[in-house]
PDB file of C-alpha atoms in Angstrom:
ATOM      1  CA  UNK A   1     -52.492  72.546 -11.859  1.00 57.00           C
ATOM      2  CA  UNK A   2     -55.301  74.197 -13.632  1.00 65.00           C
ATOM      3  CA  UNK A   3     -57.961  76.307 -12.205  1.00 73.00           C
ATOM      4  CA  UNK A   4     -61.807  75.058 -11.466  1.00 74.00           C
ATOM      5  CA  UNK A   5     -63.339  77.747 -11.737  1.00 79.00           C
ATOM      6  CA  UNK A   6     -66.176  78.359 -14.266  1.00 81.00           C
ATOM      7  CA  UNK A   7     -65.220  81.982 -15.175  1.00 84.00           C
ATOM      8  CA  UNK A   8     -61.694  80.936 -15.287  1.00 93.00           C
ATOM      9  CA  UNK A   9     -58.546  82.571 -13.809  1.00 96.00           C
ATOM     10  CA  UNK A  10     -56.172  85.161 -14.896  1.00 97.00           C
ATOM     11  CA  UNK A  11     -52.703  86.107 -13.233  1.00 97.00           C
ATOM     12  CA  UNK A  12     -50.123  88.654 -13.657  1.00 98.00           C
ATOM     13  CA  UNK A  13     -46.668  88.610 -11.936  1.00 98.00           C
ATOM     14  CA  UNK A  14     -44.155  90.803 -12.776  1.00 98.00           C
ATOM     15  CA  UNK A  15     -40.105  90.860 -12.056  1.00 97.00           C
ATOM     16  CA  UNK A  16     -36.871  92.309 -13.264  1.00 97.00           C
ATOM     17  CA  UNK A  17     -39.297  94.259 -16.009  1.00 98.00           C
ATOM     18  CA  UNK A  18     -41.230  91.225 -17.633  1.00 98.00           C
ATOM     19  CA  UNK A  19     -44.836  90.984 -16.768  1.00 98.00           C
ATOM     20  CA  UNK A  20     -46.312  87.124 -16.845  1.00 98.00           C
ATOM     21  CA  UNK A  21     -49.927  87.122 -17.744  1.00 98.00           C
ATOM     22  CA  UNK A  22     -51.432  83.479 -17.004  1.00 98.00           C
ATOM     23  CA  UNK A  23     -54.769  82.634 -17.953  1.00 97.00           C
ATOM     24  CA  UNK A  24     -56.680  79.427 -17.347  1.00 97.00           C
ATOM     25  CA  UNK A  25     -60.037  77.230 -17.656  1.00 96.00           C
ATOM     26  CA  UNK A  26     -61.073  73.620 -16.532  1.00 94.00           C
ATOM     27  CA  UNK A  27     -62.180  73.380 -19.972  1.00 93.00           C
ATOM     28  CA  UNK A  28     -58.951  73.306 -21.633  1.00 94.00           C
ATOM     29  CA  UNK A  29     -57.972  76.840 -21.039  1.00 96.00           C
ATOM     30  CA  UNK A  30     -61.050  78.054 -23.665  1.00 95.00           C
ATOM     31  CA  UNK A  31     -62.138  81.520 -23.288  1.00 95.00           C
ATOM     32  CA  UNK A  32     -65.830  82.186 -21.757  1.00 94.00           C
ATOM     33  CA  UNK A  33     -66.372  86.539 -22.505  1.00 95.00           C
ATOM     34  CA  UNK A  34     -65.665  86.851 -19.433  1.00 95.00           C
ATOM     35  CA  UNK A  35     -62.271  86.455 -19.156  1.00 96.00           C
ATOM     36  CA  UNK A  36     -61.438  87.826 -22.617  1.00 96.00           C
ATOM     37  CA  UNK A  37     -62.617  90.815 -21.499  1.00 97.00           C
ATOM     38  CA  UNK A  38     -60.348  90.644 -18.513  1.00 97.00           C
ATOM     39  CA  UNK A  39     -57.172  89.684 -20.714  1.00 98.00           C
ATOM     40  CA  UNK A  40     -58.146  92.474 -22.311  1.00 98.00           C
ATOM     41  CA  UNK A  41     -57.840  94.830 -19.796  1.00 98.00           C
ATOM     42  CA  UNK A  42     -55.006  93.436 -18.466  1.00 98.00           C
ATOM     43  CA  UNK A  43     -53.594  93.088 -21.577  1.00 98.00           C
ATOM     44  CA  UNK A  44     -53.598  97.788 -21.999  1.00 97.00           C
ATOM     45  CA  UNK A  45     -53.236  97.736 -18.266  1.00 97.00           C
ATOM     46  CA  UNK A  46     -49.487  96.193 -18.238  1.00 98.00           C
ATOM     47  CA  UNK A  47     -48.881  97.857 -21.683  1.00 96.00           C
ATOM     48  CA  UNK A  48     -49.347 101.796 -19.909  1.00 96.00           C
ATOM     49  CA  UNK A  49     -47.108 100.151 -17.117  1.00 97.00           C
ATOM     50  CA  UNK A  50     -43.659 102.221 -17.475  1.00 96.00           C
ATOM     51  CA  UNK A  51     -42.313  99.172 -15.015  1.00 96.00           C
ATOM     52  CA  UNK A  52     -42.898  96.782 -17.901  1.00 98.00           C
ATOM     53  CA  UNK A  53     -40.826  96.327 -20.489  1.00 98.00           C
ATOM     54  CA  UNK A  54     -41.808  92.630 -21.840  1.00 98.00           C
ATOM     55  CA  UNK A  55     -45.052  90.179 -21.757  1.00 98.00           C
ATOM     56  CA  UNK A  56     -45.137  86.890 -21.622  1.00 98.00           C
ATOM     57  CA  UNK A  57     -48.224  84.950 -22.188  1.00 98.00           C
ATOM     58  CA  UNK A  58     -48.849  82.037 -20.871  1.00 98.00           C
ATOM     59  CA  UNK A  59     -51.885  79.226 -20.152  1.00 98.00           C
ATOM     60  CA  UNK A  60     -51.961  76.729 -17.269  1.00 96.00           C
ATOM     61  CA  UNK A  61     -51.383  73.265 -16.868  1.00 93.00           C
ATOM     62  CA  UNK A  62     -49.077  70.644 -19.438  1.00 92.00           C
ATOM     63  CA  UNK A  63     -51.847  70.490 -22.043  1.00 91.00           C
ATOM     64  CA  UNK A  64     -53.631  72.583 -24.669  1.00 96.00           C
ATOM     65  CA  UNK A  65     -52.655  76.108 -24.602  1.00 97.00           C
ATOM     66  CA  UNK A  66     -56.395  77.103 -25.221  1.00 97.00           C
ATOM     67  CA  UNK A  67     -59.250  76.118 -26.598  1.00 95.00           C
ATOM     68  CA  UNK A  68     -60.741  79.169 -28.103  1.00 94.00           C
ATOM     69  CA  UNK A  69     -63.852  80.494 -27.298  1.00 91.00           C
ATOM     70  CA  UNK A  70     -66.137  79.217 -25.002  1.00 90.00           C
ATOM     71  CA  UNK A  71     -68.812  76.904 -26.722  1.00 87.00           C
ATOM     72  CA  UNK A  72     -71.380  77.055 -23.884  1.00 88.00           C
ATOM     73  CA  UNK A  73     -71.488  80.669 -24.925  1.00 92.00           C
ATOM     74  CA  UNK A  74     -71.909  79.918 -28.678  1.00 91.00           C
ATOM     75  CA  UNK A  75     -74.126  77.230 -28.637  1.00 89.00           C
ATOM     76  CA  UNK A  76     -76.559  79.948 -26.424  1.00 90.00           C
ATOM     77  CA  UNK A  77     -76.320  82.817 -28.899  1.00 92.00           C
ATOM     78  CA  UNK A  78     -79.625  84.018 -30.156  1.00 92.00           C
ATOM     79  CA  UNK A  79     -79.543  87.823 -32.103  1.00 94.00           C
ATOM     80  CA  UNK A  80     -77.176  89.289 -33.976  1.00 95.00           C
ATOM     81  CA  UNK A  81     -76.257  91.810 -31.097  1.00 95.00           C
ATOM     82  CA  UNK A  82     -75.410  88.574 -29.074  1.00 95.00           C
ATOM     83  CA  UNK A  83     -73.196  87.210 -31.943  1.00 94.00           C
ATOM     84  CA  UNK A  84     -71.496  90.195 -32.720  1.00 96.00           C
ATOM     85  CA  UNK A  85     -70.349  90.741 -28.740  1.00 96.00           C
ATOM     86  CA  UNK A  86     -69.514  87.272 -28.255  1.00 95.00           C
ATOM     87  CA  UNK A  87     -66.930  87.115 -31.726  1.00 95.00           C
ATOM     88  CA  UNK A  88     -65.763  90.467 -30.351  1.00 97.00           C
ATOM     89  CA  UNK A  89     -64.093  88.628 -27.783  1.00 96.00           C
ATOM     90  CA  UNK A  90     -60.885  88.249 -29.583  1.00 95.00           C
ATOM     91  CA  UNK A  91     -61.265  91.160 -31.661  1.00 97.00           C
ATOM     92  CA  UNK A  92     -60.684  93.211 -28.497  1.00 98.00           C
ATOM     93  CA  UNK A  93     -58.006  90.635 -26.768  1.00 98.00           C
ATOM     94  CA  UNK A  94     -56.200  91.194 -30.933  1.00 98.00           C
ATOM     95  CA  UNK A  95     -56.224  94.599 -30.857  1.00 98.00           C
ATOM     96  CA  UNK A  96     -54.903  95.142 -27.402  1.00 98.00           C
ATOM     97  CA  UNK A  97     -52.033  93.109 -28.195  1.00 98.00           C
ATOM     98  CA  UNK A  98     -51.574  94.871 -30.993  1.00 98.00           C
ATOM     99  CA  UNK A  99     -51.519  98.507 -29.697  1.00 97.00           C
ATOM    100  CA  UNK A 100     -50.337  97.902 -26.040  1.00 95.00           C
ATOM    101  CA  UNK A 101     -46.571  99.034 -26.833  1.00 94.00           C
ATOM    102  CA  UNK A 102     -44.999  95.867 -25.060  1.00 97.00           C
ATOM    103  CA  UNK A 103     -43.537  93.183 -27.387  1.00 98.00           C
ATOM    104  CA  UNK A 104     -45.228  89.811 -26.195  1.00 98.00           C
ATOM    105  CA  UNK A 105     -43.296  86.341 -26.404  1.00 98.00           C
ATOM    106  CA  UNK A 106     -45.954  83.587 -26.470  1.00 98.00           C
ATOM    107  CA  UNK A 107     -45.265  80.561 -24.147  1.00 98.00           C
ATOM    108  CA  UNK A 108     -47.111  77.959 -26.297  1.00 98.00           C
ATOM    109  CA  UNK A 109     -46.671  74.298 -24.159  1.00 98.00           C
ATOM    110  CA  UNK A 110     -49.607  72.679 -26.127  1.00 97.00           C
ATOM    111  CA  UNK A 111     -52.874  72.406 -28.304  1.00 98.00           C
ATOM    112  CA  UNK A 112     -54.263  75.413 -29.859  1.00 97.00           C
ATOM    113  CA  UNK A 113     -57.588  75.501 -31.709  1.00 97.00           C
ATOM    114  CA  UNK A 114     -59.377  78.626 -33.476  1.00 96.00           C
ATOM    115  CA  UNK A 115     -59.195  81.780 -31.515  1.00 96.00           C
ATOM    116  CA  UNK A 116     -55.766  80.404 -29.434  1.00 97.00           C
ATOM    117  CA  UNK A 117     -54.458  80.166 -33.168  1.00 98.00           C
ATOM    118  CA  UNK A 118     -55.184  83.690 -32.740  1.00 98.00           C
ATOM    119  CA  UNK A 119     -53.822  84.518 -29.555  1.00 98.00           C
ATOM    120  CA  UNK A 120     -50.367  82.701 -30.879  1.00 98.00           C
ATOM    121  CA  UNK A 121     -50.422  84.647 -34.328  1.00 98.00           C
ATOM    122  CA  UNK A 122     -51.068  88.064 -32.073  1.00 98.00           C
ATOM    123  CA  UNK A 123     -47.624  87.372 -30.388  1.00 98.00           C
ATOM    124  CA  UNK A 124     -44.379  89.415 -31.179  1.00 98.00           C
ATOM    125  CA  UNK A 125     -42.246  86.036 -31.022  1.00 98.00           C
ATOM    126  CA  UNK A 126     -43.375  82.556 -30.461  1.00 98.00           C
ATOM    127  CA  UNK A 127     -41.671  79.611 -28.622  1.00 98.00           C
ATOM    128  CA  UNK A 128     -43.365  76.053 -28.248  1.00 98.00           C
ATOM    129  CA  UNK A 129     -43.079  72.475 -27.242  1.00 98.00           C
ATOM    130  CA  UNK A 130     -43.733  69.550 -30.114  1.00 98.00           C
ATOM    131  CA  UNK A 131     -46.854  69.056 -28.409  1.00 98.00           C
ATOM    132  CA  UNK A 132     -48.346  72.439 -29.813  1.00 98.00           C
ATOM    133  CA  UNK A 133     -49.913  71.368 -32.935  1.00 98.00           C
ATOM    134  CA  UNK A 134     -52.803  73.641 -34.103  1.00 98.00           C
ATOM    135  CA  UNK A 135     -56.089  73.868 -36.062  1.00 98.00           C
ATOM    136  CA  UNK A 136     -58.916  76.127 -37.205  1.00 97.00           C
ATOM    137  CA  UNK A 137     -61.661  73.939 -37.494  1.00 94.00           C
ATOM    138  CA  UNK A 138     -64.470  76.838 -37.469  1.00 94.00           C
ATOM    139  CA  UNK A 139     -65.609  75.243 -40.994  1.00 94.00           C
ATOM    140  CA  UNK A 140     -67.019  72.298 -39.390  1.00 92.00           C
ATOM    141  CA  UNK A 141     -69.756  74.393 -37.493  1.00 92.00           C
ATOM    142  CA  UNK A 142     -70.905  76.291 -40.634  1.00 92.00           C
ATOM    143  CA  UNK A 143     -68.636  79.471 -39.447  1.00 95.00           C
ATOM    144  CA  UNK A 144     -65.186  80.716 -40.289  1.00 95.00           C
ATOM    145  CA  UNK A 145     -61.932  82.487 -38.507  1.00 97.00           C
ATOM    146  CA  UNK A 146     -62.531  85.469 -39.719  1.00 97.00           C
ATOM    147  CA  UNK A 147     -61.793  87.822 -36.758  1.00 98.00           C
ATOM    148  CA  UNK A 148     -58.628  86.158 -36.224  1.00 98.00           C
ATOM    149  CA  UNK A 149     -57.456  85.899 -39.638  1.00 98.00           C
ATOM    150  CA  UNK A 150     -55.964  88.836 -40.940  1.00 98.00           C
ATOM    151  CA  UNK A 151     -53.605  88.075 -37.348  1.00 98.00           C
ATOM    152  CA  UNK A 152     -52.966  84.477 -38.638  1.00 98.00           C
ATOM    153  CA  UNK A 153     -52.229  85.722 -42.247  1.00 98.00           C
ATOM    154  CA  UNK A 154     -50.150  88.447 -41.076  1.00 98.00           C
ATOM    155  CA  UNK A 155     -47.942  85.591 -39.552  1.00 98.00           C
ATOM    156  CA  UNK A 156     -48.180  83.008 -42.126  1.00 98.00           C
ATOM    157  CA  UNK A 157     -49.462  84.553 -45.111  1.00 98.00           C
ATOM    158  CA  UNK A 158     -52.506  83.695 -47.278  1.00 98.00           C
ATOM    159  CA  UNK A 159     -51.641  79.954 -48.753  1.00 98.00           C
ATOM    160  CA  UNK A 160     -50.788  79.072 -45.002  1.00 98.00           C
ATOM    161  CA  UNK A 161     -53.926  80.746 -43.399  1.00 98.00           C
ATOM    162  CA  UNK A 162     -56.131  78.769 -45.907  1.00 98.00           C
ATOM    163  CA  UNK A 163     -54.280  75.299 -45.845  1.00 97.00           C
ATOM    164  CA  UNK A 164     -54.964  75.708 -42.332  1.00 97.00           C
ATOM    165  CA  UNK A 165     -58.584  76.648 -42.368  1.00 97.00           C
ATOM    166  CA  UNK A 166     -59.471  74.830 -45.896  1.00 97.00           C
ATOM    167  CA  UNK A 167     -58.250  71.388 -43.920  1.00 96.00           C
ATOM    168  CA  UNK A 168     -60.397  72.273 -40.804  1.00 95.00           C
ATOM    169  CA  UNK A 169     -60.647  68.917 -38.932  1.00 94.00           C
ATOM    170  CA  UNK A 170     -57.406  67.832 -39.232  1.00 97.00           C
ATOM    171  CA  UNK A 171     -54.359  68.676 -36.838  1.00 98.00           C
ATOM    172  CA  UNK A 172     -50.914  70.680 -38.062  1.00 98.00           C
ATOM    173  CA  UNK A 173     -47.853  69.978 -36.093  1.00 98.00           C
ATOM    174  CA  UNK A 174     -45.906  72.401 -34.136  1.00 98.00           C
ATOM    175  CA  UNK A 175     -43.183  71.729 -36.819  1.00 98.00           C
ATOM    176  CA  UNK A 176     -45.632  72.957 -39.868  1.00 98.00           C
ATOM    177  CA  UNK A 177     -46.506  75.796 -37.489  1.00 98.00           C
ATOM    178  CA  UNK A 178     -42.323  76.585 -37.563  1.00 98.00           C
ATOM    179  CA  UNK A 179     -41.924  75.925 -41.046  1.00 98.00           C
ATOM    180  CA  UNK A 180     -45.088  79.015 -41.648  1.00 98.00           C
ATOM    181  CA  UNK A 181     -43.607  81.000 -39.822  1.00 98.00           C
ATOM    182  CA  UNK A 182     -46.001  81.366 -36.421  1.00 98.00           C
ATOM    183  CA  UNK A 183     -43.592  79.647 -33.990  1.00 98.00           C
ATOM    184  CA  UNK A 184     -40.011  81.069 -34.063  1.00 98.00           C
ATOM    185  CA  UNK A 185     -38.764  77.723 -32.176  1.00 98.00           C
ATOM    186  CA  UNK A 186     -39.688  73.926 -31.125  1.00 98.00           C
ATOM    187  CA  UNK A 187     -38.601  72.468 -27.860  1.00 98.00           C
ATOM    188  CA  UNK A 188     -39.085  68.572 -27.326  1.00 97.00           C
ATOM    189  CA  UNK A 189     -39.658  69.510 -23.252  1.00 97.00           C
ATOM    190  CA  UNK A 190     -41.637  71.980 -21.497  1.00 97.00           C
ATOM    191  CA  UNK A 191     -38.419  72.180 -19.487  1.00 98.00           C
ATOM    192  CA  UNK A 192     -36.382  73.440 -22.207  1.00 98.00           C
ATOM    193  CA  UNK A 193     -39.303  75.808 -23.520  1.00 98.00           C
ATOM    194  CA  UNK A 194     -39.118  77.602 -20.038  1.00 98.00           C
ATOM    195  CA  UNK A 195     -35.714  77.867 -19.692  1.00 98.00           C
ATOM    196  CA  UNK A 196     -35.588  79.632 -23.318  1.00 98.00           C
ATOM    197  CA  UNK A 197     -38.584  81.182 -22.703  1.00 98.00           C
ATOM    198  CA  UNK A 198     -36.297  83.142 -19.645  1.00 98.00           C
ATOM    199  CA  UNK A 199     -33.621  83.537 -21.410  1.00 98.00           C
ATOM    200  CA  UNK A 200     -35.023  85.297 -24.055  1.00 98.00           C
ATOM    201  CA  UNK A 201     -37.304  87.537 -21.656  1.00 98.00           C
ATOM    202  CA  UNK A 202     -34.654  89.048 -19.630  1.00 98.00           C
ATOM    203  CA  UNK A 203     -32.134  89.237 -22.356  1.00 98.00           C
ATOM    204  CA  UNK A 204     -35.206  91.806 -23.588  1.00 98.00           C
ATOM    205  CA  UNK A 205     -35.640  93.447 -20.656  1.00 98.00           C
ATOM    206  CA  UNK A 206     -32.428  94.469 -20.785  1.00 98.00           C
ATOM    207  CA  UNK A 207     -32.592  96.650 -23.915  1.00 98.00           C
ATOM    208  CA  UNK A 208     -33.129  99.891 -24.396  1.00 97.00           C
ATOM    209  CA  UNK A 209     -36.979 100.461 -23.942  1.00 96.00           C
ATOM    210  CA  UNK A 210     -37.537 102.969 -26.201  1.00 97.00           C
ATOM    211  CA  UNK A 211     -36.091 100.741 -29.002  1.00 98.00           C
ATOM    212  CA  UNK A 212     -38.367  98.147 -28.049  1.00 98.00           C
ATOM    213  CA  UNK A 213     -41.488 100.198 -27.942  1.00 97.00           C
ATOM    214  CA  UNK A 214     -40.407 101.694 -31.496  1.00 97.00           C
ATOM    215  CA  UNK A 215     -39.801  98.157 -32.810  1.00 98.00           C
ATOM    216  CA  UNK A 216     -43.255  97.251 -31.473  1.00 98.00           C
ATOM    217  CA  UNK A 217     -44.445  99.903 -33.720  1.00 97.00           C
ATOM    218  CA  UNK A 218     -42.718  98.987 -36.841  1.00 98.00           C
ATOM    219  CA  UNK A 219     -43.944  95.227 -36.667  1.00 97.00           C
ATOM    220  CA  UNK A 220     -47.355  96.349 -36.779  1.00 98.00           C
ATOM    221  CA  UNK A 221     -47.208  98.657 -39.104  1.00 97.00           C
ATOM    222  CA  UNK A 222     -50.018  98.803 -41.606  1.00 97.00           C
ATOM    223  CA  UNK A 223     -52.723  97.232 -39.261  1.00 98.00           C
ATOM    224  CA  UNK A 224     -54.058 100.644 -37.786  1.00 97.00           C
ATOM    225  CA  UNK A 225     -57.447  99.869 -39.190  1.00 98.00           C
ATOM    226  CA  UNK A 226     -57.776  96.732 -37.721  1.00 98.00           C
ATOM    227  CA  UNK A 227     -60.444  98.363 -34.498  1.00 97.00           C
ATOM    228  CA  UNK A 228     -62.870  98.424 -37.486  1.00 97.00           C
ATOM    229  CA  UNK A 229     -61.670  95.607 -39.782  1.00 98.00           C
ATOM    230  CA  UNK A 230     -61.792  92.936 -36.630  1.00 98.00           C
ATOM    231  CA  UNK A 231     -65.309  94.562 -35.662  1.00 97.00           C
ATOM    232  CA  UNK A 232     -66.768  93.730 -39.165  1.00 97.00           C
ATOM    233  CA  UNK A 233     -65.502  90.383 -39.099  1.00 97.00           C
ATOM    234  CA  UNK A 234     -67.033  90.069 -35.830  1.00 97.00           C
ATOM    235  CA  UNK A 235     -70.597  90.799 -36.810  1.00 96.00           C
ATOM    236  CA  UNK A 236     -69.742  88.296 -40.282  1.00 96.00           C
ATOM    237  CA  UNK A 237     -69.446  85.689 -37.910  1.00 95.00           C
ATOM    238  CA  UNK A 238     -72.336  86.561 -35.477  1.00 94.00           C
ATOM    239  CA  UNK A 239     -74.591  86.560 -38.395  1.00 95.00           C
ATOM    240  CA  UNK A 240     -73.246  83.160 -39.561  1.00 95.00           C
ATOM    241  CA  UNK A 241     -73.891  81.283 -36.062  1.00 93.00           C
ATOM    242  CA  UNK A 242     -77.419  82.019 -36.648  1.00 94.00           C
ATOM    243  CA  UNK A 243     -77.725  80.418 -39.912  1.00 93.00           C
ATOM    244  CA  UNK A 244     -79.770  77.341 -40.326  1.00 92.00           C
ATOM    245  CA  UNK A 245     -76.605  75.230 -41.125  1.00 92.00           C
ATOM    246  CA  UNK A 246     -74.425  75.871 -38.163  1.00 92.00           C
ATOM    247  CA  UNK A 247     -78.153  76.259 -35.723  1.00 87.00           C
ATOM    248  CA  UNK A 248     -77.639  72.498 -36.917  1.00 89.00           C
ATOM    249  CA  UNK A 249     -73.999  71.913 -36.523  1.00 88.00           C
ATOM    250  CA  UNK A 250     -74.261  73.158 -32.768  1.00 84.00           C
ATOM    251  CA  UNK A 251     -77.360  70.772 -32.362  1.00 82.00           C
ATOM    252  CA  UNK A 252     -74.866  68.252 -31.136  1.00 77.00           C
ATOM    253  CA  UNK A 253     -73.385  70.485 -28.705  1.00 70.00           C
ATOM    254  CA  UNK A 254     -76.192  71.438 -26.689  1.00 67.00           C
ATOM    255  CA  UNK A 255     -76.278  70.299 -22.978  1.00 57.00           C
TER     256      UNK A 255
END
């Protein structure tokens, strides 16, 4: 089941020490501001939680895993402030994940386009079903990944990140995405993804915390700049959406 409604849905549920965060939207789990900004929050929310020792993020339903950003919202933007704020979206939802002290196993069960690519590349340790081929086809509306790339590079390093975004309307496979380095395993089933996906959570959870919280810090090391970094590429993005070209590109979108 996936939710209906238009601001989507976002869950938390937390046993034994793990903390599920579940997000969801009828249009193929994409993000509207909204409920970035709620992920967000969640996202340092369970992180200060001393009853939390792992995260698991998840989408709803058997299909994509997300969709990015909402495209109602960038189809509407109009000013520069309104571009920056909207690519901020996943700048914020980055940087939480980044600095919110939990490791985070992503739960990745299918499709993932553009800022999800993001959202998977954010994630301590990746597992994912065959179905969860990616793509970063931002170069087709006149724009580029560049808030989410320097999480996608960290994860699959620069001749990756631009194979991926260089070939922007075709599909990699969830194998390629092993092979680069962003998923740490392929299931065939989402049966066999959840049962490793348990496994591995409360074999975590039983670990020392502390060691956990200081291996957090180690992975990330060399990223404390990214609060600025991911803000600039935010407003290099909001400035491109207004450009002639992609004002065109969107043309087609427009309801």
């Amino acid at each position: 089941m996936t939710t209906d409604r238009k601001n989507g849905s976002l869950y938390t549920h937390i046993h034994n020490k793990i903390a599920t965060i579940e997000f969801g939207h009828p249009a193929s789990n994409s993000f509207p501001s909204e409920l970035l900004d709620r992920l967000t929050k969640e996202l340092i929310s369970v992180g200060n939680n001393p009853d939390v020792s792992i995260i698991i993020l998840k989408s709803e339903g058997e299909k994509a895993f997300c969709a990015g950003a909402s495209f109602d919202e960038l189809v509407a933007i109009s000013n520069l402030e309104e571009g920056k704020e909207f690519f901020s979206g996943f700048a914020n939802v980055i940087n939480a994940m980044r600095t919110c002290g939990k490791l985070i196993i992503g739960r990745i069960q299918g499709k993932t386009v553009g800022g999800g690519v993001g959202l998977a590349s954010a994630c301590d340790y990746v597992l994912a079903t065959e179905n969860a081929a990616i793509k970063l086809s931002e170069f087709t509306i006149g724009i580029g990944p560049f808030v989410i790339e320097p999480a996608v590079t960290r994860k699959i390093g620069v001749s990756g990140t631009a194979e991926l975004t260089l070939d922007s309307s075709n599909w990699k496979n969830a194998y390629w995405a092993k092979e680069k380095g962003l998923y740490a395993k392929v299931f065939e089933t989402m049966k066999e993804l959840d049962e490793e996906v348990e496994i591995l959570s409360e074999k975590l959870a039983s670990y020392n915390p502390t060691a956990l919280v200081e291996m957090k810090k180690a992975l990330w090391r060399g990223t404390e700049n990214w609060n600025n970094l991911l803000s600039e590429r935010a407003a290099v993005s909001g400035e491109l959406v207004l450009s002639d070209f992609t004002k065109k590109a969107l043309e087609k979108f427009k309801k």
